[in-house]
Amino acid sequence: MARSSQAIFGLIGAGGHGRETMPFVRAHIAAHPDLGIDVDRVVFVDRQAGTAVGGHLVLAEDEFAAMDAERLFAVAVGQPAVRRAIAERLESARCRALTLIARTATVVDSARVAPGALIAPYALINADASVGRHLIANAHSSIAHDCLVGDFVTLGPRACVNGGVRIGDGVEIGAGALIRQGLSIGAGAVIGMGAVVVKDVAPGATVVGNPAREVAR
């Protein structure tokens, strides 16, 4: 792709999650012409550079970061540590993280969402919740009122975080997991698929089952 002064958007990750995310990326960009991004300036950024995925060119990360244009991006990589490393590299190259919200998602007007979030179809961020940088909220996941969610947190499909929960940076919450109201989930914790969390989770712990029990630290 030739260099240009026109803005370009890069979706980082051309795997399964990236391919699921791209349709609502296109819809979001089409609904926000103020971003100045044409559909042919929407690309994947991945190791498959030089190919095309779903009709979108794939660029290498260093190629994208070096382009002579305004570079906006979001990271469609589920693992929080990997997502953090990529985002920090791109931000240090003066690329700008863009928050992307699917048309059918709901972010209420009192909620606060930091840059870089990917909020998938039918996800919900409810009253006075605050979520950190580069959240991934997969389809049908929900964060209830007054939750405080750190940076680089991943919610799997249909994960449900009830009111007043505090979630540290880099937490992974598996598909269908349920977290009781008012709990604290420490940084780097992993909540297994379908887990029912009824007590606080220590930083770095992995919990599974119903009720959820720690299996690793």
PDB file of C-alpha atoms in Angstrom:
ATOM      1  CA  MET A   1       0.000   0.000   0.000  1.00  0.00           C
ATOM      2  CA  ALA A   2       1.401   3.402  -0.991  1.00  0.00           C
ATOM      3  CA  ARG A   3       1.963   5.950   1.716  1.00  0.00           C
ATOM      4  CA  SER A   4      -0.630   8.711   2.014  1.00  0.00           C
ATOM      5  CA  SER A   5      -1.675  11.487   4.344  1.00  0.00           C
ATOM      6  CA  GLN A   6      -5.145   9.939   4.646  1.00  0.00           C
ATOM      7  CA  ALA A   7      -5.937   8.139   7.915  1.00  0.00           C
ATOM      8  CA  ILE A   8      -5.623   4.364   8.037  1.00  0.00           C
ATOM      9  CA  PHE A   9      -7.122   1.905  10.512  1.00  0.00           C
ATOM     10  CA  GLY A  10      -5.371  -1.334  11.465  1.00  0.00           C
ATOM     11  CA  LEU A  11      -7.145  -4.166  13.250  1.00  0.00           C
ATOM     12  CA  ILE A  12      -4.388  -6.102  14.974  1.00  0.00           C
ATOM     13  CA  GLY A  13      -4.909  -9.828  14.601  1.00  0.00           C
ATOM     14  CA  ALA A  14      -6.319 -11.592  11.557  1.00  0.00           C
ATOM     15  CA  GLY A  15      -7.250 -14.802  13.388  1.00  0.00           C
ATOM     16  CA  GLY A  16     -10.682 -15.913  14.497  1.00  0.00           C
ATOM     17  CA  HIS A  17     -11.330 -13.032  16.867  1.00  0.00           C
ATOM     18  CA  GLY A  18     -10.104 -10.490  14.349  1.00  0.00           C
ATOM     19  CA  ARG A  19     -12.357 -11.914  11.638  1.00  0.00           C
ATOM     20  CA  GLU A  20     -15.318 -11.798  14.038  1.00  0.00           C
ATOM     21  CA  THR A  21     -14.475  -8.201  14.919  1.00  0.00           C
ATOM     22  CA  MET A  22     -13.944  -6.784  11.445  1.00  0.00           C
ATOM     23  CA  PRO A  23     -17.657  -6.537  10.479  1.00  0.00           C
ATOM     24  CA  PHE A  24     -18.470  -4.205  13.353  1.00  0.00           C
ATOM     25  CA  VAL A  25     -15.222  -2.322  12.755  1.00  0.00           C
ATOM     26  CA  ARG A  26     -16.440  -1.541   9.239  1.00  0.00           C
ATOM     27  CA  ALA A  27     -19.870  -0.555  10.538  1.00  0.00           C
ATOM     28  CA  HIS A  28     -18.393   1.721  13.212  1.00  0.00           C
ATOM     29  CA  ILE A  29     -16.104   3.460  10.729  1.00  0.00           C
ATOM     30  CA  ALA A  30     -18.949   3.896   8.235  1.00  0.00           C
ATOM     31  CA  ALA A  31     -21.054   5.495  10.990  1.00  0.00           C
ATOM     32  CA  HIS A  32     -18.252   7.932  11.913  1.00  0.00           C
ATOM     33  CA  PRO A  33     -17.152   9.744   8.756  1.00  0.00           C
ATOM     34  CA  ASP A  34     -15.413  12.279  11.004  1.00  0.00           C
ATOM     35  CA  LEU A  35     -12.658   9.675  11.445  1.00  0.00           C
ATOM     36  CA  GLY A  36     -11.646  10.273   7.828  1.00  0.00           C
ATOM     37  CA  ILE A  37     -11.079   6.584   7.058  1.00  0.00           C
ATOM     38  CA  ASP A  38     -12.265   5.070   3.774  1.00  0.00           C
ATOM     39  CA  VAL A  39     -13.160   1.390   3.730  1.00  0.00           C
ATOM     40  CA  ASP A  40     -10.151   0.640   1.517  1.00  0.00           C
ATOM     41  CA  ARG A  41      -7.957   2.072   4.282  1.00  0.00           C
ATOM     42  CA  VAL A  42      -9.113  -0.570   6.779  1.00  0.00           C
ATOM     43  CA  VAL A  43      -6.501  -3.323   7.069  1.00  0.00           C
ATOM     44  CA  PHE A  44      -5.480  -6.230   9.217  1.00  0.00           C
ATOM     45  CA  VAL A  45      -2.090  -6.161  10.906  1.00  0.00           C
ATOM     46  CA  ASP A  46      -0.660  -9.630  11.384  1.00  0.00           C
ATOM     47  CA  ARG A  47       2.208 -11.966  10.569  1.00  0.00           C
ATOM     48  CA  GLN A  48       0.408 -12.946   7.350  1.00  0.00           C
ATOM     49  CA  ALA A  49       1.616  -9.683   5.789  1.00  0.00           C
ATOM     50  CA  GLY A  50       1.218  -9.384   2.035  1.00  0.00           C
ATOM     51  CA  THR A  51      -1.927 -11.505   1.884  1.00  0.00           C
ATOM     52  CA  ALA A  52      -5.604 -10.562   2.175  1.00  0.00           C
ATOM     53  CA  VAL A  53      -8.153 -11.761   4.736  1.00  0.00           C
ATOM     54  CA  GLY A  54     -11.842 -11.172   4.098  1.00  0.00           C
ATOM     55  CA  GLY A  55     -10.981  -8.684   1.390  1.00  0.00           C
ATOM     56  CA  HIS A  56      -8.700  -6.630   3.649  1.00  0.00           C
ATOM     57  CA  LEU A  57      -4.980  -6.290   3.034  1.00  0.00           C
ATOM     58  CA  VAL A  58      -2.722  -7.658   5.785  1.00  0.00           C
ATOM     59  CA  LEU A  59       0.226  -5.468   6.782  1.00  0.00           C
ATOM     60  CA  ALA A  60       3.148  -6.249   9.047  1.00  0.00           C
ATOM     61  CA  GLU A  61       3.153  -4.360  12.353  1.00  0.00           C
ATOM     62  CA  ASP A  62       6.318  -2.421  11.560  1.00  0.00           C
ATOM     63  CA  GLU A  63       4.979  -1.473   8.124  1.00  0.00           C
ATOM     64  CA  PHE A  64       1.735  -0.178   9.637  1.00  0.00           C
ATOM     65  CA  ALA A  65       3.529   1.701  12.411  1.00  0.00           C
ATOM     66  CA  ALA A  66       5.838   3.448   9.921  1.00  0.00           C
ATOM     67  CA  MET A  67       3.142   4.695   7.544  1.00  0.00           C
ATOM     68  CA  ASP A  68       3.084   8.407   6.759  1.00  0.00           C
ATOM     69  CA  ALA A  69      -0.538   8.899   7.821  1.00  0.00           C
ATOM     70  CA  GLU A  70      -2.665   9.139  10.905  1.00  0.00           C
ATOM     71  CA  ARG A  71      -2.708   5.547  12.164  1.00  0.00           C
ATOM     72  CA  LEU A  72      -5.617   4.350  14.283  1.00  0.00           C
ATOM     73  CA  PHE A  73      -5.818   0.832  15.643  1.00  0.00           C
ATOM     74  CA  ALA A  74      -7.494  -1.687  17.915  1.00  0.00           C
ATOM     75  CA  VAL A  75      -6.102  -5.022  19.087  1.00  0.00           C
ATOM     76  CA  ALA A  76      -8.274  -8.099  18.502  1.00  0.00           C
ATOM     77  CA  VAL A  77      -6.047 -10.478  20.469  1.00  0.00           C
ATOM     78  CA  GLY A  78      -7.632 -12.164  23.459  1.00  0.00           C
ATOM     79  CA  GLN A  79      -4.565 -12.762  25.636  1.00  0.00           C
ATOM     80  CA  PRO A  80      -4.155  -9.657  27.836  1.00  0.00           C
ATOM     81  CA  ALA A  81      -0.346  -9.755  28.050  1.00  0.00           C
ATOM     82  CA  VAL A  82       0.042 -10.065  24.279  1.00  0.00           C
ATOM     83  CA  ARG A  83      -2.530  -7.324  23.710  1.00  0.00           C
ATOM     84  CA  ARG A  84      -0.699  -5.014  26.127  1.00  0.00           C
ATOM     85  CA  ALA A  85       2.669  -5.561  24.430  1.00  0.00           C
ATOM     86  CA  ILE A  86       1.248  -4.823  20.980  1.00  0.00           C
ATOM     87  CA  ALA A  87      -0.689  -1.765  22.117  1.00  0.00           C
ATOM     88  CA  GLU A  88       2.303  -0.298  23.920  1.00  0.00           C
ATOM     89  CA  ARG A  89       4.539  -0.751  20.876  1.00  0.00           C
ATOM     90  CA  LEU A  90       2.038   0.970  18.607  1.00  0.00           C
ATOM     91  CA  GLU A  91       1.302   3.763  21.054  1.00  0.00           C
ATOM     92  CA  SER A  92       5.036   4.411  21.403  1.00  0.00           C
ATOM     93  CA  ALA A  93       5.081   4.793  17.599  1.00  0.00           C
ATOM     94  CA  ARG A  94       2.364   7.454  17.987  1.00  0.00           C
ATOM     95  CA  CYS A  95      -0.452   5.304  16.647  1.00  0.00           C
ATOM     96  CA  ARG A  96      -3.811   6.127  18.256  1.00  0.00           C
ATOM     97  CA  ALA A  97      -6.059   3.531  19.884  1.00  0.00           C
ATOM     98  CA  LEU A  98      -9.682   3.696  18.739  1.00  0.00           C
ATOM     99  CA  THR A  99     -12.665   2.507  20.780  1.00  0.00           C
ATOM    100  CA  LEU A 100     -15.056   0.422  18.677  1.00  0.00           C
ATOM    101  CA  ILE A 101     -18.616  -0.248  19.783  1.00  0.00           C
ATOM    102  CA  ALA A 102     -20.926  -2.543  17.818  1.00  0.00           C
ATOM    103  CA  ARG A 103     -24.256  -1.037  16.760  1.00  0.00           C
ATOM    104  CA  THR A 104     -26.177  -3.550  18.883  1.00  0.00           C
ATOM    105  CA  ALA A 105     -23.976  -3.122  21.972  1.00  0.00           C
ATOM    106  CA  THR A 106     -25.113  -0.835  24.801  1.00  0.00           C
ATOM    107  CA  VAL A 107     -22.835   1.555  26.654  1.00  0.00           C
ATOM    108  CA  VAL A 108     -25.003   3.705  28.901  1.00  0.00           C
ATOM    109  CA  ASP A 109     -24.279   7.397  29.064  1.00  0.00           C
ATOM    110  CA  SER A 110     -22.933   7.309  32.633  1.00  0.00           C
ATOM    111  CA  ALA A 111     -20.394   4.567  31.861  1.00  0.00           C
ATOM    112  CA  ARG A 112     -16.763   5.450  31.180  1.00  0.00           C
ATOM    113  CA  VAL A 113     -14.764   3.579  28.549  1.00  0.00           C
ATOM    114  CA  ALA A 114     -11.039   4.177  28.050  1.00  0.00           C
ATOM    115  CA  PRO A 115      -9.477   4.145  24.560  1.00  0.00           C
ATOM    116  CA  GLY A 116      -8.938   0.938  22.622  1.00  0.00           C
ATOM    117  CA  ALA A 117     -11.997  -1.010  23.784  1.00  0.00           C
ATOM    118  CA  LEU A 118     -13.659  -3.552  21.489  1.00  0.00           C
ATOM    119  CA  ILE A 119     -17.280  -3.901  22.562  1.00  0.00           C
ATOM    120  CA  ALA A 120     -18.903  -6.636  20.509  1.00  0.00           C
ATOM    121  CA  PRO A 121     -22.526  -7.121  19.420  1.00  0.00           C
ATOM    122  CA  TYR A 122     -25.056  -7.272  22.271  1.00  0.00           C
ATOM    123  CA  ALA A 123     -22.459  -6.544  24.952  1.00  0.00           C
ATOM    124  CA  LEU A 124     -23.515  -4.214  27.793  1.00  0.00           C
ATOM    125  CA  ILE A 125     -21.573  -1.681  29.882  1.00  0.00           C
ATOM    126  CA  ASN A 126     -24.046  -0.410  32.458  1.00  0.00           C
ATOM    127  CA  ALA A 127     -24.600   2.579  34.739  1.00  0.00           C
ATOM    128  CA  ASP A 128     -21.504   4.231  36.262  1.00  0.00           C
ATOM    129  CA  ALA A 129     -19.229   1.354  35.287  1.00  0.00           C
ATOM    130  CA  SER A 130     -15.669   2.349  34.402  1.00  0.00           C
ATOM    131  CA  VAL A 131     -13.534   0.176  32.121  1.00  0.00           C
ATOM    132  CA  GLY A 132      -9.858   0.578  31.353  1.00  0.00           C
ATOM    133  CA  ARG A 133      -7.783   0.669  28.213  1.00  0.00           C
ATOM    134  CA  HIS A 134      -8.085  -1.998  25.534  1.00  0.00           C
ATOM    135  CA  LEU A 135     -10.987  -3.909  27.065  1.00  0.00           C
ATOM    136  CA  ILE A 136     -12.348  -6.768  24.975  1.00  0.00           C
ATOM    137  CA  ALA A 137     -16.019  -7.429  25.730  1.00  0.00           C
ATOM    138  CA  ASN A 138     -17.155 -10.309  23.546  1.00  0.00           C
ATOM    139  CA  ALA A 139     -20.685 -10.866  22.267  1.00  0.00           C
ATOM    140  CA  HIS A 140     -23.447 -10.866  24.915  1.00  0.00           C
ATOM    141  CA  SER A 141     -21.012 -10.162  27.773  1.00  0.00           C
ATOM    142  CA  SER A 142     -22.055  -7.666  30.441  1.00  0.00           C
ATOM    143  CA  ILE A 143     -20.499  -5.373  33.023  1.00  0.00           C
ATOM    144  CA  ALA A 144     -23.081  -4.140  35.510  1.00  0.00           C
ATOM    145  CA  HIS A 145     -23.445  -0.901  37.436  1.00  0.00           C
ATOM    146  CA  ASP A 146     -20.556   0.606  39.402  1.00  0.00           C
ATOM    147  CA  CYS A 147     -17.954  -1.927  38.305  1.00  0.00           C
ATOM    148  CA  LEU A 148     -14.348  -0.767  38.109  1.00  0.00           C
ATOM    149  CA  VAL A 149     -12.453  -2.703  35.437  1.00  0.00           C
ATOM    150  CA  GLY A 150      -8.713  -2.340  34.807  1.00  0.00           C
ATOM    151  CA  ASP A 151      -6.709  -2.226  31.605  1.00  0.00           C
ATOM    152  CA  PHE A 152      -6.373  -5.107  29.111  1.00  0.00           C
ATOM    153  CA  VAL A 153      -9.237  -7.161  30.544  1.00  0.00           C
ATOM    154  CA  THR A 154     -10.911  -9.812  28.364  1.00  0.00           C
ATOM    155  CA  LEU A 155     -14.525 -10.944  28.762  1.00  0.00           C
ATOM    156  CA  GLY A 156     -15.523 -14.058  26.847  1.00  0.00           C
ATOM    157  CA  PRO A 157     -18.921 -14.434  25.187  1.00  0.00           C
ATOM    158  CA  ARG A 158     -21.820 -14.242  27.696  1.00  0.00           C
ATOM    159  CA  ALA A 159     -19.530 -13.541  30.653  1.00  0.00           C
ATOM    160  CA  CYS A 160     -21.525 -11.678  33.283  1.00  0.00           C
ATOM    161  CA  VAL A 161     -19.981  -9.309  35.843  1.00  0.00           C
ATOM    162  CA  ASN A 162     -22.523  -8.185  38.422  1.00  0.00           C
ATOM    163  CA  GLY A 163     -22.650  -4.810  40.129  1.00  0.00           C
ATOM    164  CA  GLY A 164     -19.824  -3.224  42.089  1.00  0.00           C
ATOM    165  CA  VAL A 165     -17.117  -5.721  41.106  1.00  0.00           C
ATOM    166  CA  ARG A 166     -13.485  -4.568  41.060  1.00  0.00           C
ATOM    167  CA  ILE A 167     -11.342  -6.212  38.367  1.00  0.00           C
ATOM    168  CA  GLY A 168      -7.580  -5.683  38.120  1.00  0.00           C
ATOM    169  CA  ASP A 169      -5.465  -5.280  35.014  1.00  0.00           C
ATOM    170  CA  GLY A 170      -5.004  -8.179  32.617  1.00  0.00           C
ATOM    171  CA  VAL A 171      -7.810 -10.402  33.909  1.00  0.00           C
ATOM    172  CA  GLU A 172      -9.293 -13.055  31.597  1.00  0.00           C
ATOM    173  CA  ILE A 173     -12.923 -14.014  32.176  1.00  0.00           C
ATOM    174  CA  GLY A 174     -14.008 -17.089  30.239  1.00  0.00           C
ATOM    175  CA  ALA A 175     -17.143 -17.583  28.201  1.00  0.00           C
ATOM    176  CA  GLY A 176     -20.285 -17.909  30.296  1.00  0.00           C
ATOM    177  CA  ALA A 177     -18.553 -17.114  33.596  1.00  0.00           C
ATOM    178  CA  LEU A 178     -20.606 -15.393  36.311  1.00  0.00           C
ATOM    179  CA  ILE A 179     -19.123 -13.092  38.967  1.00  0.00           C
ATOM    180  CA  ARG A 180     -21.173 -12.234  42.035  1.00  0.00           C
ATOM    181  CA  GLN A 181     -21.735  -8.593  42.926  1.00  0.00           C
ATOM    182  CA  GLY A 182     -19.256  -6.696  45.057  1.00  0.00           C
ATOM    183  CA  LEU A 183     -16.265  -9.012  44.623  1.00  0.00           C
ATOM    184  CA  SER A 184     -12.621  -8.201  43.890  1.00  0.00           C
ATOM    185  CA  ILE A 185     -10.744  -9.994  41.103  1.00  0.00           C
ATOM    186  CA  GLY A 186      -6.985  -9.466  41.358  1.00  0.00           C
ATOM    187  CA  ALA A 187      -4.737  -8.446  38.485  1.00  0.00           C
ATOM    188  CA  GLY A 188      -3.755 -11.233  36.119  1.00  0.00           C
ATOM    189  CA  ALA A 189      -6.378 -13.672  37.391  1.00  0.00           C
ATOM    190  CA  VAL A 190      -8.044 -16.166  35.046  1.00  0.00           C
ATOM    191  CA  ILE A 191     -11.706 -17.081  35.455  1.00  0.00           C
ATOM    192  CA  GLY A 192     -12.492 -20.339  33.674  1.00  0.00           C
ATOM    193  CA  MET A 193     -15.321 -20.885  31.217  1.00  0.00           C
ATOM    194  CA  GLY A 194     -18.659 -21.245  33.001  1.00  0.00           C
ATOM    195  CA  ALA A 195     -17.156 -20.555  36.438  1.00  0.00           C
ATOM    196  CA  VAL A 196     -19.454 -19.158  39.122  1.00  0.00           C
ATOM    197  CA  VAL A 197     -17.347 -16.827  41.260  1.00  0.00           C
ATOM    198  CA  VAL A 198     -18.775 -16.254  44.736  1.00  0.00           C
ATOM    199  CA  LYS A 199     -15.720 -14.969  46.594  1.00  0.00           C
ATOM    200  CA  ASP A 200     -12.737 -12.716  45.904  1.00  0.00           C
ATOM    201  CA  VAL A 201     -10.028 -14.015  43.554  1.00  0.00           C
ATOM    202  CA  ALA A 202      -6.372 -13.347  44.374  1.00  0.00           C
ATOM    203  CA  PRO A 203      -4.027 -11.726  41.838  1.00  0.00           C
ATOM    204  CA  GLY A 204      -2.650 -14.258  39.371  1.00  0.00           C
ATOM    205  CA  ALA A 205      -4.989 -17.067  40.485  1.00  0.00           C
ATOM    206  CA  THR A 206      -6.908 -19.348  38.119  1.00  0.00           C
ATOM    207  CA  VAL A 207     -10.368 -20.410  39.276  1.00  0.00           C
ATOM    208  CA  VAL A 208     -12.801 -22.875  37.698  1.00  0.00           C
ATOM    209  CA  GLY A 209     -16.071 -24.587  38.492  1.00  0.00           C
ATOM    210  CA  ASN A 210     -19.292 -23.905  40.395  1.00  0.00           C
ATOM    211  CA  PRO A 211     -18.597 -22.571  42.905  1.00  0.00           C
ATOM    212  CA  ALA A 212     -15.264 -21.445  41.496  1.00  0.00           C
ATOM    213  CA  ARG A 213     -12.158 -22.838  43.218  1.00  0.00           C
ATOM    214  CA  GLU A 214      -8.515 -21.998  42.707  1.00  0.00           C
ATOM    215  CA  VAL A 215      -6.471 -24.465  40.684  1.00  0.00           C
ATOM    216  CA  ALA A 216      -3.238 -22.539  40.030  1.00  0.00           C
ATOM    217  CA  ARG A 217      -1.343 -19.423  41.009  1.00  0.00           C
TER     218      ARG A 217
END
